[in-house]
Coordinates of C-alpha atoms in Angstrom, one line a residue:
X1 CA 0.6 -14.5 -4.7
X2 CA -0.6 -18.2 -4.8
X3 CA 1.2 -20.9 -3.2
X4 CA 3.2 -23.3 -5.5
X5 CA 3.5 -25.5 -3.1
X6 CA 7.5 -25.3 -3.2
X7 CA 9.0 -23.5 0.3
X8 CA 11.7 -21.7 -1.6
X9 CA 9.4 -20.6 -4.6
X10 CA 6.6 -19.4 -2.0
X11 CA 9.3 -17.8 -0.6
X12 CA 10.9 -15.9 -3.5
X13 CA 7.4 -15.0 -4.6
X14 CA 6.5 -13.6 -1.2
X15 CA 9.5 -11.8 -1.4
X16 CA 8.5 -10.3 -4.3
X17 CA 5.4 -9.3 -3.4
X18 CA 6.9 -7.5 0.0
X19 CA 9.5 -5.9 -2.2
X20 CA 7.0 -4.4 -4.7
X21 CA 4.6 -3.4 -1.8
X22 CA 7.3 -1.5 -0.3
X23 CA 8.2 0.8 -3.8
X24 CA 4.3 1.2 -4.0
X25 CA 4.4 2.8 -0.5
X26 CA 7.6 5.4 -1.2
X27 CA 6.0 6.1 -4.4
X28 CA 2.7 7.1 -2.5
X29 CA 4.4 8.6 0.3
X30 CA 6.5 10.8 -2.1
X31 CA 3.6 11.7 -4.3
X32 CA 2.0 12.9 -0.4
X33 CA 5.5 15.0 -0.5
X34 CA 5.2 16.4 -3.7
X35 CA 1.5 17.7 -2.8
X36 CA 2.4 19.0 0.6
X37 CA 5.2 20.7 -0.8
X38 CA 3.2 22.4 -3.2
X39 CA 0.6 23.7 -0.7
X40 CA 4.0 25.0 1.5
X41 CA 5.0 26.8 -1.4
X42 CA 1.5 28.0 -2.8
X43 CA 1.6 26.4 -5.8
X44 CA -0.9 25.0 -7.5
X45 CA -1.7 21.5 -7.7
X46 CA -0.4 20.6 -11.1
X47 CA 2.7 23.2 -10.9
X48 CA 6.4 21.2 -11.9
X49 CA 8.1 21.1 -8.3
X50 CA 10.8 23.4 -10.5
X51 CA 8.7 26.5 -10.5
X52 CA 7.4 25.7 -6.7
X53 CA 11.4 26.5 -5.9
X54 CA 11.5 29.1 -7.9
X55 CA 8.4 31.1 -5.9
X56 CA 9.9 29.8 -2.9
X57 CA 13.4 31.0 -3.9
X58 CA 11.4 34.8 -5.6
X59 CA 9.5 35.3 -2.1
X60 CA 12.0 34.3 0.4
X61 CA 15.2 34.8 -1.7
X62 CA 16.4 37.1 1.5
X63 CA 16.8 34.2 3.8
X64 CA 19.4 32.8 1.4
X65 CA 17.1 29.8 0.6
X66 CA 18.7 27.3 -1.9
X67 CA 18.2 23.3 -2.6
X68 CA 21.1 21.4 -2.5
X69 CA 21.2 17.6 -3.9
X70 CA 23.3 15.1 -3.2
X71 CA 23.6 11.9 -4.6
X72 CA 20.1 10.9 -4.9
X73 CA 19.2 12.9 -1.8
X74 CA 18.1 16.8 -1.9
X75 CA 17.3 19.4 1.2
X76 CA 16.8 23.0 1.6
X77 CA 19.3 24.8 3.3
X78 CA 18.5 28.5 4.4
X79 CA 21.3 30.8 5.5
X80 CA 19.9 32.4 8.5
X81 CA 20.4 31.3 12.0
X82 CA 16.5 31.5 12.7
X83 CA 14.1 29.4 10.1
X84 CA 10.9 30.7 9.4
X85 CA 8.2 28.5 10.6
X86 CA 7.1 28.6 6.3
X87 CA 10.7 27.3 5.0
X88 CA 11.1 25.0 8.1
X89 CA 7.7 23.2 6.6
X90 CA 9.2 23.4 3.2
X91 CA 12.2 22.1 4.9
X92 CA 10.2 18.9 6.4
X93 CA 8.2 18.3 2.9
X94 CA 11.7 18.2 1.2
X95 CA 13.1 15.9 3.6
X96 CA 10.0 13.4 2.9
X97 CA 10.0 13.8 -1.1
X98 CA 13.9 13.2 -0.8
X99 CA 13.2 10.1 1.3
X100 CA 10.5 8.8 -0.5
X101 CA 12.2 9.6 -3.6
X102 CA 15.6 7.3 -3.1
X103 CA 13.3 4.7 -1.5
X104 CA 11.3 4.3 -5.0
X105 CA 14.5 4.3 -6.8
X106 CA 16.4 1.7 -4.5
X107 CA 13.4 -0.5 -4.7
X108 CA 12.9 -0.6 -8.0
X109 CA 16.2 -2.1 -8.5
X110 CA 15.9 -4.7 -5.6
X111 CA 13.1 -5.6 -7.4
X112 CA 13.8 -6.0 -11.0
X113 CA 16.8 -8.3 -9.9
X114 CA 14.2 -10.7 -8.2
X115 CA 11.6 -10.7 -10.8
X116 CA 14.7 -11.1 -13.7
X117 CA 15.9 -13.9 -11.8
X118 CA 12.0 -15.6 -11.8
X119 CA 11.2 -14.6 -15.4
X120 CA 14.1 -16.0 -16.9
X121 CA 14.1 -19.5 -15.2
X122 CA 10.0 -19.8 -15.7
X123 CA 10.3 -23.1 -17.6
X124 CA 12.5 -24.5 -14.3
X125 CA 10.2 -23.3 -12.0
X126 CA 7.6 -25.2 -13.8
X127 CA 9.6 -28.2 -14.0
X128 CA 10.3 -28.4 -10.4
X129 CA 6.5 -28.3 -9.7
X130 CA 5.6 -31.0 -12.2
X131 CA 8.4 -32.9 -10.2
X132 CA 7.8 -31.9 -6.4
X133 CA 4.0 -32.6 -7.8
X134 CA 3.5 -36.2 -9.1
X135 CA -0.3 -36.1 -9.0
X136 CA -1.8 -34.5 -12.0
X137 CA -4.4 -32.5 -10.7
X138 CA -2.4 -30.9 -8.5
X139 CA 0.2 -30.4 -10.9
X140 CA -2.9 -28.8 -13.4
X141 CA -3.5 -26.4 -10.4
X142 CA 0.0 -25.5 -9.4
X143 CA 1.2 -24.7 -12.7
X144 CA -1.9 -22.2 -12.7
X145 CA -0.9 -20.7 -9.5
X146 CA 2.6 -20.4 -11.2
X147 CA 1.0 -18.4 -14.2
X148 CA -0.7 -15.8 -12.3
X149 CA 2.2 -15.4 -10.2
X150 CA 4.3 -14.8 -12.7
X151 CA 1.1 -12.4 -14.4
X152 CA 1.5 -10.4 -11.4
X153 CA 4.9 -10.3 -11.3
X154 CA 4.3 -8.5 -14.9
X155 CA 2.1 -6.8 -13.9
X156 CA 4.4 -5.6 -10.7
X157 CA 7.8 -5.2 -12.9
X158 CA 5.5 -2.5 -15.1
X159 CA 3.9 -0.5 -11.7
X160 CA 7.6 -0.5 -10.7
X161 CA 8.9 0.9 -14.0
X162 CA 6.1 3.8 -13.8
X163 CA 7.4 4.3 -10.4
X164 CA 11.0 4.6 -11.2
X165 CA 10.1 7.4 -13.8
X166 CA 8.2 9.4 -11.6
X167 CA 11.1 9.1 -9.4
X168 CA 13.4 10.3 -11.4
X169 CA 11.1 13.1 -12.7
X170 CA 11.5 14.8 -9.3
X171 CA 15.1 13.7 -9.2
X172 CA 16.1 15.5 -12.7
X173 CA 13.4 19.2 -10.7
X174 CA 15.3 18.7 -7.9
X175 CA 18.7 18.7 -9.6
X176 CA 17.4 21.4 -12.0
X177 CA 16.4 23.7 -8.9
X178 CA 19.7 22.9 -7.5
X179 CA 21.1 24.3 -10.5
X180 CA 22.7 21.0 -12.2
X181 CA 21.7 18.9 -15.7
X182 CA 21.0 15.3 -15.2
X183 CA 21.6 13.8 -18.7
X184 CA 20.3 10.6 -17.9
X185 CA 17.9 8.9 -15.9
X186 CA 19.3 7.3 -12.3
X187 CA 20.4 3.8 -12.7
X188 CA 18.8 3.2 -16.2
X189 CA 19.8 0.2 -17.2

């Protein structure tokens, strides 16, 4: 983000920034997830998460394997006192995917309130530069800054929505290997 020049709008911007930087990183740590749990399971690359639990539940169906979800969270649970060393990786992969999962989902809602809040009161913003700002050039250049800010906040809101469905694509297999229907998305708005 470029500096405005404003403490509390470098601020909010940097804010955002942080905030958007932190979904990108749960949605690349659960797509790591996703891929390691495939390779646990055997599954290829591409394969929906839903048939990976489904081999997993075919070939170890003996150990009383089952996913359980809760809220926004999921795990494996296996019956027997003594885990194989295979369902206690696809135990650990879960635990990340489930992790990464919520943190994509919690972040995207941090974030749309911030970059709401900065989208809706552009013309302000831009006021309170021309004001803070009485030279002209520097009022030129600010404003600028303030455009591709909020270009990138666009830019960030749209990453984030892409995130948020991926999200919610492993929430709705996870909750479909559990054995329940999600009708609608999680926290659609």
């Amino acid at each position: 983000m470029k500096v405005v020049n404003i403490q509390a709008i470098d601020t909010l911007f940097s804010d955002i920034a942080t905030t958007f930087n932190r979904q990108h990183e749960a949605h690349s740590a659960m797509l790591r997830a996703a891929k390691r749990l495939r390779e646990v399971c055997g599954c290829a690359p591409t394969a929906a998460l839903t048939a990976c639990m489904d081999t997993l539940q075919q070939e170890h169906g003996a150990h009383g394997v089952q996913v359980i979800r809760e809220g926004f969270g999921f795990s494996l649970a296996v019956k027997e006192q003594e885990v194989p060393e295979e369902l206690r990786r696809v135990q650990q992969q879960l635990e990340a995917l489930s992790r990464s999962t919520k943190g994509v989902l919690a972040w995207r809602t941090v974030l749309q309130e911030m970059t709401s809040s900065v989208l809706q009161g552009q013309a302000e913003l831009e006021e309170r530069i021309r004001a803070a700002n009485p030279e002209y050039l520097d009022q030129v250049r600010l404003e600028g800054n303030l455009r591709e800010n909020i270009q990138k906040i666009g830019l960030a809101r749209e990453l984030s929505e892409h995130y948020w469905e991926s999200a919610s694509c492993v929430l709705r297999e996870m909750a479909q290997a559990a054995g329940l229907v999600l009708e609608e998305s999680p926290g659609n708005e």
